[in-house]
Coordinates of C-alpha atoms in Angstrom, one line a residue:
M1 CA 55.5 -13.4 -59.9
F2 CA 57.3 -14.8 -56.7
K3 CA 56.6 -11.5 -55.1
K4 CA 52.9 -11.9 -55.9
G5 CA 52.7 -15.4 -54.7
L6 CA 54.6 -14.5 -51.6
A7 CA 52.2 -11.5 -50.9
V8 CA 49.2 -13.7 -51.3
L9 CA 50.6 -16.3 -48.8
L10 CA 51.2 -13.5 -46.3
F11 CA 47.9 -12.2 -46.6
F12 CA 46.1 -15.5 -46.0
I13 CA 48.6 -16.1 -43.1
L14 CA 47.6 -12.8 -41.5
L15 CA 43.8 -13.7 -42.2
F16 CA 44.1 -17.0 -40.4
S17 CA 46.1 -15.3 -37.7
S18 CA 43.2 -12.8 -37.2
L19 CA 40.5 -15.6 -37.4
C20 CA 42.6 -17.5 -34.6
A21 CA 42.8 -14.3 -32.3
Q22 CA 39.0 -13.9 -32.6
E23 CA 38.3 -17.5 -31.9
P24 CA 38.6 -17.2 -28.1
E25 CA 36.0 -14.1 -27.9
T26 CA 33.3 -16.5 -29.2
K27 CA 34.4 -19.8 -28.5
G28 CA 32.3 -21.8 -25.8
K29 CA 29.5 -19.3 -25.9
E30 CA 26.3 -21.4 -25.7
V31 CA 23.0 -20.3 -27.4
W32 CA 19.8 -21.7 -25.6
S33 CA 16.2 -22.0 -26.7
V34 CA 13.5 -20.1 -24.8
R35 CA 10.6 -22.9 -23.8
G36 CA 7.3 -21.3 -24.2
N37 CA 6.3 -17.8 -24.2
T38 CA 7.8 -16.1 -21.1
W39 CA 8.9 -12.7 -19.8
L40 CA 12.1 -11.0 -19.4
L41 CA 12.1 -10.1 -15.8
W42 CA 13.9 -7.3 -13.7
K43 CA 15.3 -9.8 -11.1
G44 CA 15.7 -13.6 -10.6
Y45 CA 12.9 -14.1 -8.0
Q46 CA 10.0 -12.0 -6.5
S47 CA 9.1 -11.6 -3.1
K48 CA 5.7 -10.5 -1.7
T49 CA 6.6 -7.3 -1.0
D50 CA 8.4 -6.6 -4.8
P51 CA 6.7 -4.9 -7.5
S52 CA 5.5 -7.3 -10.3
I53 CA 7.4 -6.0 -13.3
E54 CA 7.2 -8.1 -16.4
L55 CA 9.4 -6.1 -18.8
K56 CA 9.1 -7.7 -22.2
Q57 CA 7.6 -10.6 -23.9
V58 CA 10.0 -13.4 -25.1
W59 CA 8.6 -15.9 -27.5
N60 CA 8.7 -19.7 -27.5
G61 CA 12.0 -20.6 -29.6
T62 CA 13.8 -17.4 -29.1
K63 CA 17.6 -18.1 -29.3
V64 CA 19.5 -16.5 -26.3
E65 CA 22.8 -16.5 -24.6
P66 CA 23.3 -17.0 -21.0
F67 CA 26.0 -15.2 -19.4
A68 CA 25.5 -15.3 -15.5
T69 CA 23.2 -17.1 -12.7
Y70 CA 21.0 -15.8 -10.2
A71 CA 18.8 -17.4 -7.4
G72 CA 18.3 -20.5 -9.4
N73 CA 17.6 -18.7 -12.5
F74 CA 19.6 -17.2 -15.6
K75 CA 20.6 -13.8 -16.6
I76 CA 20.5 -14.0 -20.6
I77 CA 21.1 -11.8 -23.6
L78 CA 18.3 -11.5 -26.6
P79 CA 19.2 -11.5 -30.0
S80 CA 18.5 -7.5 -29.9
G81 CA 21.2 -7.2 -27.5
E82 CA 18.7 -6.6 -24.7
F83 CA 19.2 -8.6 -21.5
G84 CA 17.7 -9.7 -18.2
Y85 CA 16.4 -12.8 -16.2
I86 CA 14.7 -15.5 -17.2
R87 CA 13.4 -18.4 -14.9
S88 CA 15.2 -21.8 -15.7
D89 CA 11.9 -23.5 -16.1
N90 CA 11.8 -21.3 -19.3
L91 CA 15.1 -22.5 -20.9
E92 CA 15.4 -25.9 -22.7
E93 CA 19.1 -26.1 -21.9
A94 CA 18.3 -26.0 -18.2
Y95 CA 16.3 -29.0 -18.2
W96 CA 19.7 -31.0 -18.4
V97 CA 20.8 -31.7 -14.9
E98 CA 24.0 -33.1 -13.4
N99 CA 24.7 -34.0 -9.8
V100 CA 28.1 -33.2 -8.2
D101 CA 28.2 -36.0 -5.4
S102 CA 26.8 -39.3 -5.6
I103 CA 23.0 -39.1 -4.9
K104 CA 20.3 -41.7 -4.2
F105 CA 18.0 -42.5 -7.5
Y106 CA 14.5 -43.7 -6.5
Y107 CA 12.5 -45.7 -9.3
R108 CA 9.4 -44.7 -7.8
L109 CA 8.1 -41.2 -8.3
K110 CA 7.3 -41.1 -4.8
W111 CA 11.2 -40.2 -3.7
G112 CA 12.2 -42.1 -0.6
T113 CA 10.0 -45.3 -1.2
G114 CA 11.0 -48.6 -2.8
D115 CA 14.4 -49.6 -4.3
Y116 CA 17.0 -47.1 -5.3
E117 CA 20.4 -47.0 -6.5
M118 CA 23.5 -44.7 -6.0
L119 CA 23.9 -42.3 -9.1
P120 CA 27.8 -41.7 -9.3
P121 CA 28.9 -38.0 -9.7
D122 CA 28.5 -36.0 -13.0
T123 CA 25.4 -38.4 -13.9
R124 CA 23.5 -36.8 -16.7
A125 CA 19.7 -36.5 -16.7
Y126 CA 16.6 -34.8 -18.2
R127 CA 14.3 -32.7 -16.0
L128 CA 10.7 -34.2 -16.7
E129 CA 8.5 -32.5 -13.8
T130 CA 9.0 -30.9 -10.6
L131 CA 7.4 -32.8 -7.7
D132 CA 6.4 -32.1 -4.1
N133 CA 6.4 -28.3 -4.0
G134 CA 9.4 -27.8 -6.2
G135 CA 11.7 -30.3 -3.7
I136 CA 11.8 -33.3 -5.9
Y137 CA 12.9 -33.6 -9.8
K138 CA 11.5 -36.5 -12.0
V139 CA 14.1 -37.3 -14.1
R140 CA 15.1 -39.2 -17.2
L141 CA 18.8 -40.7 -17.2
E142 CA 20.6 -40.9 -20.5
D143 CA 19.9 -45.1 -20.4
G144 CA 16.2 -44.3 -20.4
R145 CA 15.4 -45.2 -16.8
V146 CA 12.9 -42.6 -15.2
G147 CA 12.8 -41.9 -11.4
T148 CA 13.3 -39.0 -8.9
V149 CA 16.1 -37.4 -7.1
I150 CA 16.6 -34.4 -4.7
R151 CA 16.3 -31.4 -6.7
H152 CA 19.0 -29.6 -4.4
Y153 CA 21.6 -32.4 -5.4
M154 CA 21.1 -32.3 -9.3
R155 CA 21.1 -29.0 -11.0
S156 CA 22.2 -27.5 -14.3
P157 CA 25.6 -27.7 -14.7
Y158 CA 25.8 -24.2 -15.8
F159 CA 25.2 -23.1 -12.2
R160 CA 28.6 -24.3 -11.6
T161 CA 30.2 -22.8 -14.6
L162 CA 28.4 -19.6 -15.2
P163 CA 29.3 -16.6 -13.1
E164 CA 26.8 -16.2 -10.3
V165 CA 25.3 -12.6 -9.3
N166 CA 26.0 -11.8 -5.7
Q167 CA 22.5 -11.8 -4.1
K168 CA 24.3 -9.6 -1.1
F169 CA 25.4 -6.9 -3.4
V170 CA 24.0 -3.5 -2.7
R171 CA 24.5 0.0 -3.7
I172 CA 22.4 2.8 -1.9
Y173 CA 22.2 6.6 -3.0
S174 CA 20.3 9.3 -2.4
L175 CA 17.7 10.2 -5.3
E176 CA 19.1 13.6 -5.6
K177 CA 22.6 12.3 -6.1
L178 CA 21.6 9.9 -8.9
Q179 CA 19.8 12.8 -10.8
N180 CA 22.7 15.1 -10.2
K181 CA 25.3 12.1 -11.6
L182 CA 23.2 10.6 -14.3
I183 CA 20.5 12.7 -16.0
G184 CA 21.8 13.9 -19.2
K185 CA 24.6 11.2 -19.1
T186 CA 24.9 7.8 -21.0
R187 CA 24.1 4.3 -20.2
E188 CA 27.7 3.8 -19.8
D189 CA 28.1 6.6 -17.2
A190 CA 25.4 4.9 -15.3
I191 CA 26.8 1.6 -15.3
D192 CA 30.4 3.0 -14.3
F193 CA 28.7 5.0 -11.3
I194 CA 26.4 2.2 -9.9
G195 CA 27.6 -1.0 -11.2
P196 CA 26.4 -3.8 -13.8
A197 CA 22.7 -3.2 -14.8
S198 CA 20.1 -6.1 -13.9
V199 CA 18.1 -5.4 -17.1
S200 CA 18.3 -3.4 -20.5
I201 CA 15.5 -3.1 -22.8
Y202 CA 14.5 -1.1 -25.7
T203 CA 10.8 0.7 -25.1
N204 CA 10.1 1.4 -28.8
N205 CA 10.4 -0.6 -32.3
E206 CA 13.0 2.0 -33.4
Q207 CA 15.3 1.1 -30.6
T208 CA 15.9 4.9 -29.9
A209 CA 14.2 4.9 -26.4
S210 CA 15.4 2.4 -23.5
E211 CA 15.4 1.4 -20.0
L212 CA 18.0 0.3 -17.5
Y213 CA 17.0 -1.6 -14.3
F214 CA 19.3 -2.0 -11.4
R215 CA 17.6 -4.4 -9.0
Y216 CA 20.3 -4.2 -6.4
A217 CA 20.3 -0.2 -6.1
I218 CA 18.4 1.4 -3.4
G219 CA 17.4 5.0 -3.8
V220 CA 16.7 7.1 -0.8
Q221 CA 14.1 9.8 -1.2
D222 CA 12.3 11.7 1.9
K223 CA 14.3 9.7 4.2
K224 CA 12.8 6.4 2.9
R225 CA 14.1 3.5 1.2
H226 CA 13.2 1.9 -2.3
K227 CA 14.9 -1.2 -3.5
G228 CA 15.4 -1.1 -7.0
L229 CA 15.6 1.7 -9.8
K230 CA 14.8 2.4 -13.3
I231 CA 16.5 5.1 -15.8
L232 CA 14.8 5.9 -18.8
Y233 CA 17.0 6.8 -22.0
D234 CA 16.2 8.9 -25.0
G235 CA 18.8 7.9 -27.6
N236 CA 21.6 7.4 -25.3
V237 CA 20.8 10.3 -22.7
A238 CA 19.2 9.8 -19.4
N239 CA 16.0 11.8 -18.8
E240 CA 14.4 10.2 -16.0
I241 CA 15.2 8.0 -12.9
T242 CA 12.1 6.0 -11.0
L243 CA 12.7 4.4 -7.9
L244 CA 10.8 1.1 -7.7
G245 CA 9.9 -0.9 -4.6
A246 CA 7.8 0.2 -1.7
A247 CA 9.1 3.1 0.4
K248 CA 10.5 1.9 3.7
K249 CA 11.0 4.0 6.8
S250 CA 14.5 4.0 8.0
I251 CA 15.7 5.3 11.5
A252 CA 19.3 5.7 10.1
E253 CA 18.0 8.2 7.4
R254 CA 16.5 10.3 9.9
L255 CA 19.4 10.4 12.5
P256 CA 21.5 13.9 12.7
L257 CA 24.1 14.3 10.0
A258 CA 22.7 11.4 8.1
G259 CA 22.1 13.7 5.2
L260 CA 25.7 14.9 5.3
I261 CA 27.1 11.4 5.1
R262 CA 24.4 10.2 2.3
K263 CA 26.0 12.8 0.1
I264 CA 29.5 11.0 0.3
N265 CA 29.6 7.8 -2.2
L266 CA 30.9 5.5 0.3
N267 CA 29.4 2.1 -1.4
W268 CA 33.1 1.1 -2.1
I269 CA 33.7 0.2 1.6
S270 CA 31.5 -3.0 1.8
N271 CA 30.5 -3.4 -2.0
S272 CA 32.9 -2.5 -4.8
K273 CA 31.7 -3.1 -8.2
K274 CA 34.0 -6.1 -8.7
T275 CA 32.1 -8.1 -6.1
Y276 CA 29.0 -8.0 -8.1
Y277 CA 29.7 -11.6 -9.1
E278 CA 30.1 -14.3 -6.2
K279 CA 33.8 -15.7 -6.2
D280 CA 34.0 -19.5 -6.5
G281 CA 34.6 -21.6 -3.7
E282 CA 35.0 -21.1 -0.1
N283 CA 37.9 -19.1 1.3
W284 CA 40.6 -20.9 3.4
W285 CA 39.2 -19.5 6.9
S286 CA 36.0 -20.9 6.3
K287 CA 37.4 -24.3 5.2
F288 CA 39.4 -24.1 8.6
K289 CA 36.7 -23.6 11.0
K290 CA 34.8 -26.7 9.6
K291 CA 37.8 -29.0 10.1
S292 CA 36.8 -30.0 13.9
F293 CA 35.1 -28.8 17.1
I294 CA 38.6 -27.1 18.1
T295 CA 38.9 -25.3 15.1
K296 CA 35.0 -24.2 15.3
V297 CA 36.1 -22.8 19.1
I298 CA 39.2 -21.1 17.7
G299 CA 37.0 -19.7 14.7
F300 CA 34.5 -18.4 17.1
I301 CA 36.9 -16.8 19.4
V302 CA 39.3 -15.2 16.6
S303 CA 35.7 -13.8 15.1
I304 CA 34.8 -12.3 18.7
I305 CA 38.5 -10.6 18.7
L306 CA 38.2 -9.2 15.0
L307 CA 34.7 -7.9 15.8
F308 CA 35.8 -6.1 18.8
L309 CA 38.9 -4.8 16.9
F310 CA 36.4 -3.7 13.9
F311 CA 34.3 -1.6 16.2
S312 CA 37.3 -0.1 17.8
I313 CA 38.3 1.8 14.7
P314 CA 37.1 5.0 16.0
Q315 CA 39.1 4.7 18.9
F316 CA 42.1 4.3 16.9
L317 CA 41.4 6.9 14.5
S318 CA 40.5 9.6 17.2
W319 CA 43.8 8.7 19.1
P320 CA 46.1 11.5 17.5
F321 CA 43.5 14.1 18.2
R322 CA 42.8 12.8 21.8
R323 CA 46.8 12.6 22.3
L324 CA 47.0 16.4 21.1
I325 CA 44.5 17.6 23.5
I326 CA 46.3 15.7 26.3
T327 CA 49.6 17.7 25.7
I328 CA 48.0 20.9 26.1
K329 CA 49.1 22.0 29.8
P330 CA 46.9 24.7 30.2
M331 CA 43.7 22.4 30.2
G332 CA 42.8 20.6 33.5
N333 CA 42.1 17.0 33.6
G334 CA 38.5 17.5 33.9
L335 CA 38.4 19.7 30.6
V336 CA 40.6 17.1 28.9
K337 CA 38.3 14.1 30.0
F338 CA 35.4 16.1 28.6
I339 CA 37.0 17.1 25.4
N340 CA 38.2 13.4 24.7
F341 CA 34.6 12.1 25.8
L342 CA 33.3 14.5 23.0
L343 CA 35.9 13.3 20.3
L344 CA 35.7 9.6 20.8
T345 CA 31.8 10.1 20.8
L346 CA 31.9 12.2 17.5
F347 CA 34.1 9.4 15.8
M348 CA 32.0 6.4 17.2
Y349 CA 28.9 8.2 15.9
F350 CA 30.2 8.8 12.3
F351 CA 31.5 5.3 12.2
F352 CA 28.1 4.1 13.4
L353 CA 26.5 6.5 10.6
V354 CA 28.6 4.8 8.0
L355 CA 28.0 1.6 8.9
T356 CA 24.1 2.0 9.0
L357 CA 23.9 3.9 5.7
F358 CA 26.4 2.0 3.6
V359 CA 27.1 -1.3 5.1
I360 CA 24.7 -3.2 7.3
L361 CA 21.3 -1.5 6.2
D362 CA 19.0 -3.5 7.9
Q363 CA 20.5 -4.1 11.4
F364 CA 20.2 -0.8 13.3
L365 CA 19.7 -2.2 16.7
V366 CA 22.2 -4.6 16.5
I367 CA 24.8 -2.0 15.1
A368 CA 23.8 0.3 17.8
I369 CA 24.5 -2.2 20.5
F370 CA 28.0 -3.2 18.9
T371 CA 28.8 0.3 18.8
L372 CA 27.8 1.3 22.4
I373 CA 29.9 -1.6 24.0
P374 CA 33.3 -0.4 22.8
W375 CA 32.6 2.9 23.3
F376 CA 31.5 2.5 27.0
I377 CA 34.9 0.2 27.5
F378 CA 37.2 2.9 25.7
M379 CA 35.7 5.8 27.5
R380 CA 36.4 4.2 31.0
R381 CA 39.9 3.3 30.1
N382 CA 40.7 6.7 28.4
N383 CA 39.4 8.5 31.7
S384 CA 41.4 6.0 33.8
N385 CA 44.7 6.7 31.7
I386 CA 44.3 10.4 32.2
S387 CA 43.5 10.1 36.2
Y388 CA 46.5 7.7 36.8
N389 CA 49.1 9.3 34.3
R390 CA 48.5 13.0 34.0
C391 CA 49.3 15.3 36.7
P392 CA 46.4 17.4 38.3
R393 CA 48.7 20.4 38.9
C394 CA 51.4 20.8 36.3
H395 CA 49.2 18.8 33.7
T396 CA 52.3 16.6 32.3
M397 CA 51.2 13.3 30.8
W398 CA 52.9 10.1 31.9
S399 CA 55.1 11.7 34.7
A400 CA 53.2 9.9 37.4
A401 CA 55.2 7.0 39.7
D402 CA 53.2 4.4 41.7
K403 CA 53.4 5.0 45.4
G404 CA 51.4 2.1 46.5
S405 CA 47.7 1.5 47.5
T406 CA 45.5 1.7 50.6
H407 CA 42.4 -0.5 51.2
T408 CA 39.7 2.0 52.4
G409 CA 36.6 -0.7 52.7
T410 CA 34.8 -3.8 51.6
E411 CA 31.2 -3.7 50.6
E412 CA 28.9 -6.8 50.1
S413 CA 25.5 -7.3 48.5
T414 CA 23.3 -10.5 48.2
A415 CA 20.9 -11.4 45.4
W416 CA 18.9 -14.5 45.4
K417 CA 19.0 -16.3 41.9
Q418 CA 16.4 -19.1 41.0
R419 CA 17.8 -22.5 39.7
D420 CA 16.0 -25.2 38.2
V421 CA 17.4 -28.9 38.5
Y422 CA 16.1 -31.4 36.0
K423 CA 14.8 -34.8 37.9
G424 CA 13.6 -36.9 35.0
S425 CA 10.4 -37.2 33.2
T426 CA 7.1 -39.1 33.9
T427 CA 4.7 -40.2 31.0
S428 CA 0.9 -40.6 31.7
G429 CA -0.9 -41.8 28.4
N430 CA 0.5 -39.6 25.7
V431 CA 1.8 -36.7 27.8
T432 CA 5.3 -36.5 29.0
T433 CA 5.9 -34.4 32.0
K434 CA 9.4 -33.0 32.9
N435 CA 10.0 -32.7 36.6
Y436 CA 12.4 -30.1 38.1
D437 CA 13.2 -29.2 41.5
R438 CA 13.8 -25.2 42.2
H439 CA 16.5 -24.1 44.2
H440 CA 17.2 -20.4 45.4
D441 CA 21.1 -19.5 45.6
E442 CA 22.8 -16.8 47.2
E443 CA 24.7 -14.8 44.8
I444 CA 27.1 -12.8 47.2
T445 CA 28.9 -9.6 45.3
T446 CA 31.8 -8.1 47.2
T447 CA 33.5 -5.0 46.2
E448 CA 36.9 -4.0 47.6
N449 CA 37.8 -0.4 47.5
Y450 CA 41.2 1.0 47.1
L451 CA 43.1 4.4 47.0
D452 CA 46.1 4.2 44.5
H453 CA 48.8 6.5 45.4
R454 CA 50.6 8.4 42.8
K455 CA 53.4 11.2 42.6
C456 CA 54.4 13.5 39.7
V457 CA 58.0 12.9 39.2
N458 CA 58.0 16.5 37.2
C459 CA 56.7 18.7 40.0
G460 CA 56.3 16.3 43.1
Y461 CA 52.5 16.7 43.4
E462 CA 50.7 13.8 45.1
W463 CA 47.4 12.6 44.3
D464 CA 45.1 9.3 44.9
V465 CA 43.0 7.8 42.4
H466 CA 39.9 5.5 43.9
R467 CA 39.9 1.9 42.4
R468 CA 37.2 -0.8 43.1
E469 CA 37.6 -4.3 42.4
T470 CA 34.4 -6.6 42.5
S471 CA 34.3 -10.5 42.6
K472 CA 31.1 -12.8 42.8
N473 CA 30.6 -15.9 44.8
T474 CA 27.6 -18.4 44.7
I475 CA 26.2 -20.4 47.3
Q476 CA 24.0 -23.2 46.1
H477 CA 21.1 -24.5 48.2

């Protein structure tokens, strides 16, 4: 009898432990109600160029579970397991709002007029109406008072507690690669390859056919880019991929070798799948730059340095190959410079392709300029290094000794620069005129020419390298 009682006691202990172990998985899950008949959307907001895709009707009173936010809206799960976006205006619980900091609460419906009071942080209110083209909320406080607040400062607390979908997250693939990787594969394979799906819906009552939408994924077809894609499933097997959004021409996709680079999946460089959700809060560097004017200047200088170092990566990556070429003694200095030029140009070009094809997709000209500046700087530096340190006769590198310099002449050129000096303003009636004095200043450019004398310590050969130093002086008139 004692053994049976002990067994029963152990059974209930194990059952209780199991229930306790499961509790964290369900604890805190919110169940919300849909307000009015609405649509499950494929993205949180719709721009003028986006296709209008209303995917599935969601009826008034439907219970849903929110699990993320995006652009002021919520990503939710339906009872059927389908998920997608619903506007915050169509979720009853999203009408309860709170403020993070103290804000002004005006008693009149016209915000900014009449008496007001300061609401302390975390004041809870119910949103009654949206005014002034969406900029102002009419709210009712828990004590019954009605007034207006700025919408931006009083929002649903769930925008702080739920994960936020990263609006800058993007993945880009050729349609051919998507088809090769995903046709005939499962939904789980698509999510593993691309990232979290934006929407999942069933397309028949038996729930045997379904669709996955990826609003952030860009598909490339015929050297044009489409934002958004849809994958159709029969059972759990993909049988069709459709690109969404208007086809946009891309210079980057038409560049030589772009198709070769596109075949490689390099999305992980700037958009790994773990960055689909935004990280909470600012990092320490952003906070440091905001402390004072001095920290802003320091931040700007450091950012410029880091930017230059970033675009110098091809110089660093090509260095072992250029170093090897320099050591091949049968090659003359001219040939070595030419091969170095080809190597650096090739590395810079591939670097530029990777940036424009996978990292920064909509700033082609800016990236081109940022790539050309270090390319020009390093090309001159690499050629100068060979001229000064590689013997033209025995082709030994780092064998040159400095034997002084000879000044060979001075060149001067003058350019006239226009300068306007503000002299105050005059007012006549309702017209204010700013007055300037125009001056023309001389800008004198002086170029000093030198011959730097070098001597090879290996074979004794002597050679000269031409050097120019330029300075500018402005004479104001």
